[in-house]
XYZ file of C-alpha atoms in Angstrom:
476
model
C 14.992 3.042 -20.127
C 13.485 2.915 -23.828
C 16.147 4.655 -25.808
C 15.337 3.052 -29.143
C 11.761 5.196 -29.887
C 10.124 7.279 -32.108
C 8.743 10.844 -31.386
C 4.994 11.103 -32.610
C 2.210 13.654 -32.025
C -0.729 12.220 -30.627
C 0.902 9.145 -29.664
C -2.140 6.327 -30.026
C -2.258 3.205 -27.623
C -1.289 0.882 -30.618
C 1.722 2.465 -31.097
C 2.984 2.778 -27.697
C 2.168 -0.960 -27.036
C 4.483 -1.623 -29.920
C 7.204 1.055 -29.264
C 7.828 0.749 -25.376
C 7.199 -1.884 -22.182
C 3.851 -1.813 -20.970
C 4.832 -2.275 -17.486
C 6.182 1.269 -17.109
C 2.681 2.118 -17.392
C 1.417 -0.223 -14.922
C 4.039 0.419 -12.390
C 3.433 4.507 -12.988
C 0.012 3.868 -11.841
C -0.083 0.945 -9.693
C 3.332 1.628 -7.681
C 3.889 4.875 -7.954
C 0.771 6.636 -8.163
C -1.205 4.311 -5.493
C 0.887 4.541 -2.166
C 0.331 1.828 0.806
C -2.605 2.241 2.505
C -2.386 -0.188 5.190
C -3.642 1.440 8.508
C -4.628 0.000 11.926
C -7.026 -2.914 11.512
C -9.658 -0.531 12.643
C -8.772 1.771 9.738
C -8.676 -1.355 7.349
C -11.830 -2.472 8.701
C -13.780 0.701 7.619
C -11.612 0.652 4.202
C -9.684 3.427 5.091
C -12.568 5.718 5.329
C -12.128 8.190 8.385
C -11.682 11.422 6.580
C -13.988 13.263 8.874
C -13.569 11.004 12.058
C -9.544 11.039 12.637
C -8.595 10.328 16.402
C -5.360 8.084 15.943
C -2.228 8.120 13.754
C -4.123 6.226 10.774
C -5.797 9.561 10.152
C -2.562 10.363 8.369
C -3.367 8.371 5.792
C -6.430 10.260 4.511
C -6.550 13.497 6.584
C -4.188 14.841 9.033
C -6.490 17.181 10.536
C -7.665 13.747 12.419
C -4.570 13.616 14.668
C -6.261 16.847 16.331
C -9.197 14.869 17.549
C -7.184 12.702 19.553
C -7.679 13.300 23.100
C -5.046 10.727 24.261
C -1.642 9.279 23.539
C -1.799 6.038 21.163
C 0.777 3.775 19.810
C 0.099 0.273 18.036
C 1.376 -2.643 15.365
C -0.454 -4.062 12.640
C 0.451 -7.519 11.545
C -0.753 -7.733 7.924
C -1.106 -11.114 5.879
C -2.101 -10.908 2.513
C -3.024 -13.859 0.182
C -2.835 -12.429 -3.377
C -4.345 -14.458 -6.383
C -4.078 -14.010 -10.555
C -6.245 -16.108 -12.573
C -5.417 -15.274 -16.085
C -7.455 -16.800 -18.943
C -6.712 -16.981 -22.666
C -8.490 -19.208 -25.454
C -10.943 -21.183 -23.009
C -7.733 -21.711 -20.618
C -7.088 -20.481 -17.133
C -4.082 -20.265 -15.108
C -4.339 -19.644 -11.208
C -1.267 -18.461 -8.960
C -1.213 -17.571 -5.351
C 1.064 -15.373 -3.284
C 0.914 -15.084 0.580
C 2.766 -12.544 2.431
C 3.530 -11.981 6.198
C 4.937 -8.539 7.577
C 4.517 -5.847 9.858
C 1.864 -3.735 7.899
C 1.884 -0.630 10.073
C 3.099 0.739 13.033
C 1.935 4.228 13.988
C 1.460 6.393 17.308
C 0.345 9.673 18.148
C 1.093 12.237 21.114
C -1.455 14.316 22.378
C -0.807 17.380 24.076
C -3.478 19.433 25.744
C -3.151 23.004 26.114
C -3.643 24.320 29.905
C -4.424 27.898 28.779
C -7.751 30.097 28.217
C -7.059 29.944 24.779
C -9.554 28.295 22.523
C -6.714 25.797 21.407
C -7.313 22.685 23.220
C -4.881 20.192 21.723
C -1.852 20.147 19.813
C -0.933 16.584 18.759
C 1.835 14.884 17.067
C 1.850 11.576 14.892
C 4.031 9.423 13.065
C 2.632 6.421 10.582
C 4.733 3.962 8.797
C 3.080 1.617 6.092
C 4.403 -1.500 4.134
C 3.005 -3.541 1.340
C 4.438 -6.196 -1.043
C 4.557 -5.242 -4.795
C 4.491 -9.037 -5.582
C 2.232 -9.679 -8.602
C 2.930 -12.897 -10.854
C 0.457 -13.121 -13.768
C 1.046 -16.448 -15.708
C -0.877 -17.146 -19.228
C -1.171 -20.369 -21.253
C -0.324 -20.337 -25.045
C -2.662 -20.123 -28.518
C -0.944 -22.011 -31.064
C -3.239 -20.051 -33.329
C -1.390 -17.095 -33.126
C 1.764 -17.654 -35.248
C 4.224 -14.863 -36.069
C 6.248 -15.178 -39.155
C 10.228 -14.590 -38.708
C 12.737 -14.318 -41.471
C 16.023 -16.768 -40.633
C 18.893 -18.085 -41.942
C 19.228 -22.331 -42.036
C 22.702 -23.931 -41.393
C 23.589 -23.709 -45.266
C 23.339 -19.869 -45.022
C 19.843 -19.878 -47.068
C 17.041 -17.469 -46.245
C 14.049 -19.202 -44.975
C 10.530 -17.966 -43.085
C 9.710 -19.740 -40.084
C 6.311 -19.310 -37.774
C 6.824 -18.808 -33.879
C 3.776 -20.332 -32.615
C 2.681 -18.407 -29.035
C 2.850 -21.070 -26.475
C 2.810 -18.895 -22.992
C 3.532 -15.888 -20.912
C 4.722 -14.628 -17.611
C 4.784 -11.261 -15.877
C 6.373 -11.467 -12.300
C 6.675 -8.317 -10.041
C 8.347 -8.609 -6.748
C 9.288 -6.315 -4.023
C 8.282 -3.825 -1.324
C 6.904 -0.225 -0.801
C 6.873 1.925 2.272
C 5.256 5.182 3.009
C 6.356 6.933 5.945
C 4.076 10.344 7.279
C 5.140 12.587 10.103
C 2.158 14.969 11.086
C 0.792 17.311 13.466
C -3.015 17.897 14.319
C -4.760 20.990 16.275
C -7.757 21.087 17.955
C -9.777 24.711 18.243
C -12.517 24.591 20.561
C -13.520 21.173 19.640
C -15.373 22.322 16.548
C -12.452 22.726 14.230
C -9.284 20.487 13.741
C -6.207 21.434 11.449
C -3.589 19.115 10.386
C -0.624 18.813 8.135
C 1.905 15.769 7.231
C 5.226 15.348 5.535
C 5.027 12.263 3.535
C 8.190 9.884 2.573
C 8.093 7.065 -0.069
C 10.169 4.117 -0.616
C 9.918 1.253 -3.165
C 12.276 -1.276 -4.065
C 11.182 -3.713 -7.144
C 12.308 -6.342 -9.417
C 10.241 -7.331 -12.715
C 10.596 -9.929 -15.329
C 8.441 -10.312 -18.622
C 8.951 -13.415 -20.908
C 7.078 -15.485 -23.732
C 7.768 -18.895 -24.984
C 7.494 -19.850 -28.538
C 7.863 -23.096 -30.931
C 9.483 -22.642 -34.302
C 7.750 -24.760 -36.862
C 11.287 -25.590 -38.668
C 12.812 -27.342 -36.125
C 10.099 -28.000 -33.460
C 12.107 -26.416 -30.892
C 10.451 -24.373 -28.117
C 12.589 -20.800 -27.383
C 12.184 -18.594 -24.393
C 12.201 -14.959 -24.807
C 12.710 -11.990 -22.354
C 10.874 -8.778 -22.993
C 13.363 -6.049 -24.433
C 14.309 -3.752 -21.315
C 13.394 -6.672 -18.896
C 14.449 -8.188 -16.415
C 14.981 -4.628 -14.756
C 15.449 -3.318 -11.040
C 14.134 0.041 -9.803
C 14.920 1.618 -6.098
C 12.939 4.787 -5.779
C 12.233 7.686 -3.234
C 9.942 10.508 -2.865
C 7.988 12.836 -0.835
C 4.520 14.482 -0.790
C 2.612 16.811 1.847
C -0.943 16.474 3.117
C -2.987 19.656 4.511
C -6.226 18.969 5.927
C -9.424 20.326 8.281
C -12.566 18.648 9.935
C -15.166 20.896 11.277
C -18.239 20.154 13.399
C -21.053 21.791 11.741
C -23.320 19.932 14.805
C -22.557 17.742 17.630
C -23.879 14.941 14.858
C -22.254 16.072 11.744
C -19.062 16.541 10.885
C -17.355 17.499 7.269
C -13.536 17.123 6.314
C -11.270 17.668 3.275
C -7.866 17.353 2.748
C -5.306 17.523 -0.395
C -2.147 15.617 -1.253
C 0.267 17.537 -3.158
C 2.045 15.234 -6.011
C 4.847 12.580 -4.958
C 8.094 13.708 -6.699
C 9.710 10.487 -7.306
C 13.345 9.855 -8.175
C 13.874 6.494 -9.776
C 17.280 4.764 -10.381
C 16.715 1.820 -12.869
C 18.913 -0.932 -13.873
C 17.718 -2.777 -17.047
C 18.881 -5.290 -20.125
C 19.087 -4.049 -23.466
C 19.277 -6.735 -26.092
C 21.185 -5.667 -29.527
C 22.472 -7.440 -32.809
C 26.237 -7.153 -32.993
C 27.138 -5.298 -36.667
C 30.010 -7.867 -36.623
C 28.863 -11.107 -36.148
C 24.956 -10.700 -36.616
C 24.604 -12.493 -33.002
C 22.570 -11.038 -30.187
C 24.242 -9.646 -27.128
C 22.703 -7.969 -23.954
C 24.480 -5.655 -21.654
C 23.087 -4.007 -18.086
C 22.678 -0.473 -18.200
C 21.673 2.213 -15.438
C 19.740 5.396 -15.635
C 17.844 7.688 -13.333
C 14.137 9.085 -13.897
C 12.073 11.488 -12.507
C 8.266 11.085 -11.945
C 5.628 13.245 -10.689
C 2.246 11.507 -9.601
C -1.562 12.809 -9.671
C -2.271 15.723 -6.897
C -5.241 13.970 -4.894
C -8.212 15.945 -3.023
C -10.066 14.086 -0.589
C -13.834 15.257 0.668
C -15.411 13.633 3.749
C -18.358 13.476 5.800
C -19.280 11.897 9.057
C -22.489 10.993 10.892
C -22.256 10.349 14.841
C -25.681 10.182 15.995
C -24.545 8.645 19.571
C -21.010 7.760 21.370
C -21.732 4.133 20.062
C -22.226 4.540 16.430
C -20.481 6.453 13.580
C -20.543 6.420 9.790
C -18.065 8.156 7.407
C -17.734 8.784 4.013
C -14.780 9.835 1.914
C -14.429 10.781 -1.850
C -11.093 10.951 -3.438
C -10.361 12.625 -6.759
C -7.102 12.647 -8.970
C -6.939 16.340 -9.770
C -3.614 16.317 -11.999
C -2.081 13.823 -14.266
C 1.070 11.626 -13.968
C 4.205 13.007 -15.515
C 7.863 12.277 -16.263
C 10.303 14.483 -16.479
C 11.459 14.903 -20.076
C 15.221 13.497 -21.003
C 14.208 11.860 -24.437
C 11.573 10.396 -26.563
C 10.694 7.908 -24.135
C 9.339 10.178 -21.754
C 7.711 12.291 -24.610
C 5.843 9.261 -25.495
C 4.660 8.370 -21.556
C 3.358 11.960 -21.129
C 1.476 12.027 -24.362
C -0.074 8.553 -23.165
C -1.117 9.785 -20.017
C -2.547 12.997 -21.609
C -4.608 10.851 -24.024
C -5.495 7.695 -22.090
C -5.249 8.517 -18.499
C -8.276 10.058 -16.553
C -8.505 11.507 -13.435
C -9.341 8.568 -10.912
C -11.568 8.445 -8.070
C -12.549 6.383 -5.366
C -15.645 6.409 -2.801
C -15.396 4.687 0.746
C -18.013 4.355 3.268
C -17.305 3.277 6.321
C -18.976 2.560 9.943
C -18.235 1.207 13.631
C -20.755 0.242 16.468
C -19.619 -0.090 19.735
C -21.363 -2.777 22.354
C -19.607 -1.725 25.937
C -16.090 -2.705 24.890
C -16.732 -4.593 21.988
C -16.429 -2.589 18.606
C -17.824 -3.908 15.047
C -16.791 -2.282 12.030
C -17.202 -2.761 8.517
C -16.563 -0.598 4.756
C -16.949 -0.517 1.205
C -15.153 1.398 -1.326
C -14.981 1.521 -5.038
C -12.105 2.852 -7.160
C -12.680 3.518 -10.824
C -10.668 2.455 -13.695
C -7.475 4.684 -14.326
C -7.816 4.866 -18.163
C -10.095 5.539 -20.569
C -11.267 2.694 -23.459
C -8.429 2.083 -25.587
C -8.105 0.380 -29.340
C -5.432 -1.620 -29.979
C -4.486 -4.372 -32.408
C -5.272 -7.658 -30.938
C -4.861 -11.271 -31.736
C -8.805 -13.274 -31.476
C -8.941 -16.898 -29.927
C -8.561 -17.899 -33.732
C -5.123 -16.416 -34.238
C -6.702 -12.999 -36.517
C -5.395 -9.816 -35.979
C -7.480 -6.854 -35.606
C -8.455 -3.458 -34.020
C -10.312 -4.210 -30.617
C -11.884 -1.399 -28.086
C -11.055 -2.400 -24.564
C -12.824 -0.410 -21.435
C -10.432 -2.036 -18.797
C -6.967 -2.223 -20.194
C -3.823 -2.799 -18.332
C -5.976 -2.108 -14.889
C -9.354 -2.245 -14.074
C -11.914 -0.878 -11.477
C -11.358 -2.284 -7.758
C -14.105 -2.916 -5.140
C -13.048 -3.595 -1.385
C -15.065 -4.942 1.161
C -13.684 -4.673 5.023
C -15.116 -6.134 8.585
C -13.751 -6.559 11.600
C -14.014 -6.155 15.308
C -11.940 -5.126 18.339
C -12.157 -4.753 22.396
C -10.980 -2.403 24.188
C -9.339 -3.608 27.785
C -9.048 -0.071 29.023
C -5.196 0.949 28.441
C -4.839 -1.742 25.779
C -6.708 -2.820 22.911
C -6.654 -5.898 20.467
C -8.412 -5.340 16.701
C -8.822 -7.559 14.059
C -9.927 -7.009 10.400
C -10.484 -8.707 6.880
C -10.474 -7.019 3.547
C -11.626 -8.735 0.235
C -10.354 -6.629 -2.840
C -11.046 -7.547 -6.286
C -10.398 -6.266 -9.771
C -10.640 -7.720 -13.174
C -8.667 -6.251 -16.231
C -7.535 -7.020 -19.939
C -3.691 -8.071 -19.661
C -2.127 -6.779 -22.974
C 1.181 -8.510 -23.801
C 3.741 -9.621 -26.624
C 3.367 -6.633 -28.753
C 6.668 -4.769 -29.743
C 8.129 -3.438 -32.865
C 11.346 -4.787 -35.025
C 12.411 -1.346 -35.839
C 12.768 0.191 -32.681
C 14.310 -3.287 -31.044
C 11.028 -3.532 -28.428
C 10.069 -7.110 -29.246
C 11.414 -10.374 -27.480
C 14.891 -11.535 -27.716
C 16.522 -15.147 -26.696
C 20.260 -16.121 -27.402
C 19.404 -17.003 -31.009
C 17.217 -14.350 -32.357
C 14.125 -11.591 -31.929
C 10.321 -11.775 -32.523
C 8.046 -9.116 -32.966
C 4.687 -8.907 -33.023
C 2.691 -5.959 -34.582
C -0.602 -7.028 -32.188
C -1.016 -7.883 -28.696
C -2.239 -10.837 -26.937
C -4.722 -10.060 -24.389
C -5.865 -12.122 -21.727
C -8.416 -11.849 -19.072
C -7.276 -11.214 -15.301
C -9.187 -11.539 -12.555
C -7.607 -10.540 -9.182
C -8.340 -11.730 -5.676
C -6.879 -10.375 -2.539
C -7.652 -11.469 0.927
C -6.072 -9.632 3.576
C -6.141 -9.969 7.373
C -4.600 -7.732 10.027
C -4.484 -8.283 13.623
C -3.501 -4.980 15.965
C -2.433 -4.897 19.492
C -2.344 -0.971 20.682
C -1.809 0.978 24.042
C -3.615 4.166 25.150
C -1.433 6.420 27.450
């Protein structure tokens, strides 16, 4: 996507934010390295913590060995209603934006096949799950007229003049959907050892915009600019595989482990490239098509469960990324991306705790998870609220740590069951934008002229997601 670039050994964060489009970094982690984890309401209420419990097709999202725990067939569908709220604060003012979406977040099923033999192998089970989530994310940030960027221009008489462009506002908009389809098999050995494996197919379809408004002091006109290489759209597909094991240490304690290979993505992109004509000096733009290959981090999950009675179970999962994201090198841009990940990406981790308590046919569930920020602290050149530029160190730049609280209940009618769940997901991060480099042509463009800032404007973003789920299932 980013052709006008520069190869450096040891690319710094400050250079990267000037030389390329920051949304490429964000999507590499937020979309292509984090697949949908929308399961049944039971799974969601326990914040996805089931790596040593299993029992239904949602196990495919963490540990496919959980398929082997099932002793009956099960199919379910889950309605998902998500509310995504971003609050972006800059220079004492804040802008809120809410997006509410509803869709079938998950459909899954497991078929249990009991082996009527004298062998210690008790069950061979087959399961499938498809999860879908919205990628829509809109962040609007107010202006700060203290931030002013000088620009060399030519007036109507052909004279060279210097104008100042005051920053008046910024908007980042991404929308689309992401889907993950899992197909797996699980086995039960002597009701004490469970093995599983799955193949995972991934799909993403997104569109993205990045624009900023500036006011020119020479004519008091407000101009709207688009970030170089935006808007763009991507259609992507990928695949990965997962293997796992669960072992009963005692009747009350279980341990589990699983590992998911990297997801190998094939990304087709259409993007806009703005350029200045050498014939008339005017700015034009064309749409271009390219293909990229991306490899997400490999992940390992370790789990433990305590089941003291048939009425209570608690599970703990710990997931760790064991490799770094990597693009297939096709030019300077991919080299810089890989250098940035090598220098600034840290192997992300997540811990999840979930529990279920049964009162006859009633189920009560809850959970909590914490996912660390995917990036190390970085130093970039940024504007202060009074418009002064200088180096600033940020510990949660681009994406921050994530906290999830889950709660839910369900009722088992025998063959049929109904479950409901609620999740509150919160994160805070520093949102950098505006930075670009005139030499590389990576600033912001309008139909009249371009503008490139050597420093970033950085807003504080608080993201709150309130998710509601309703599952209807049938056991056979």
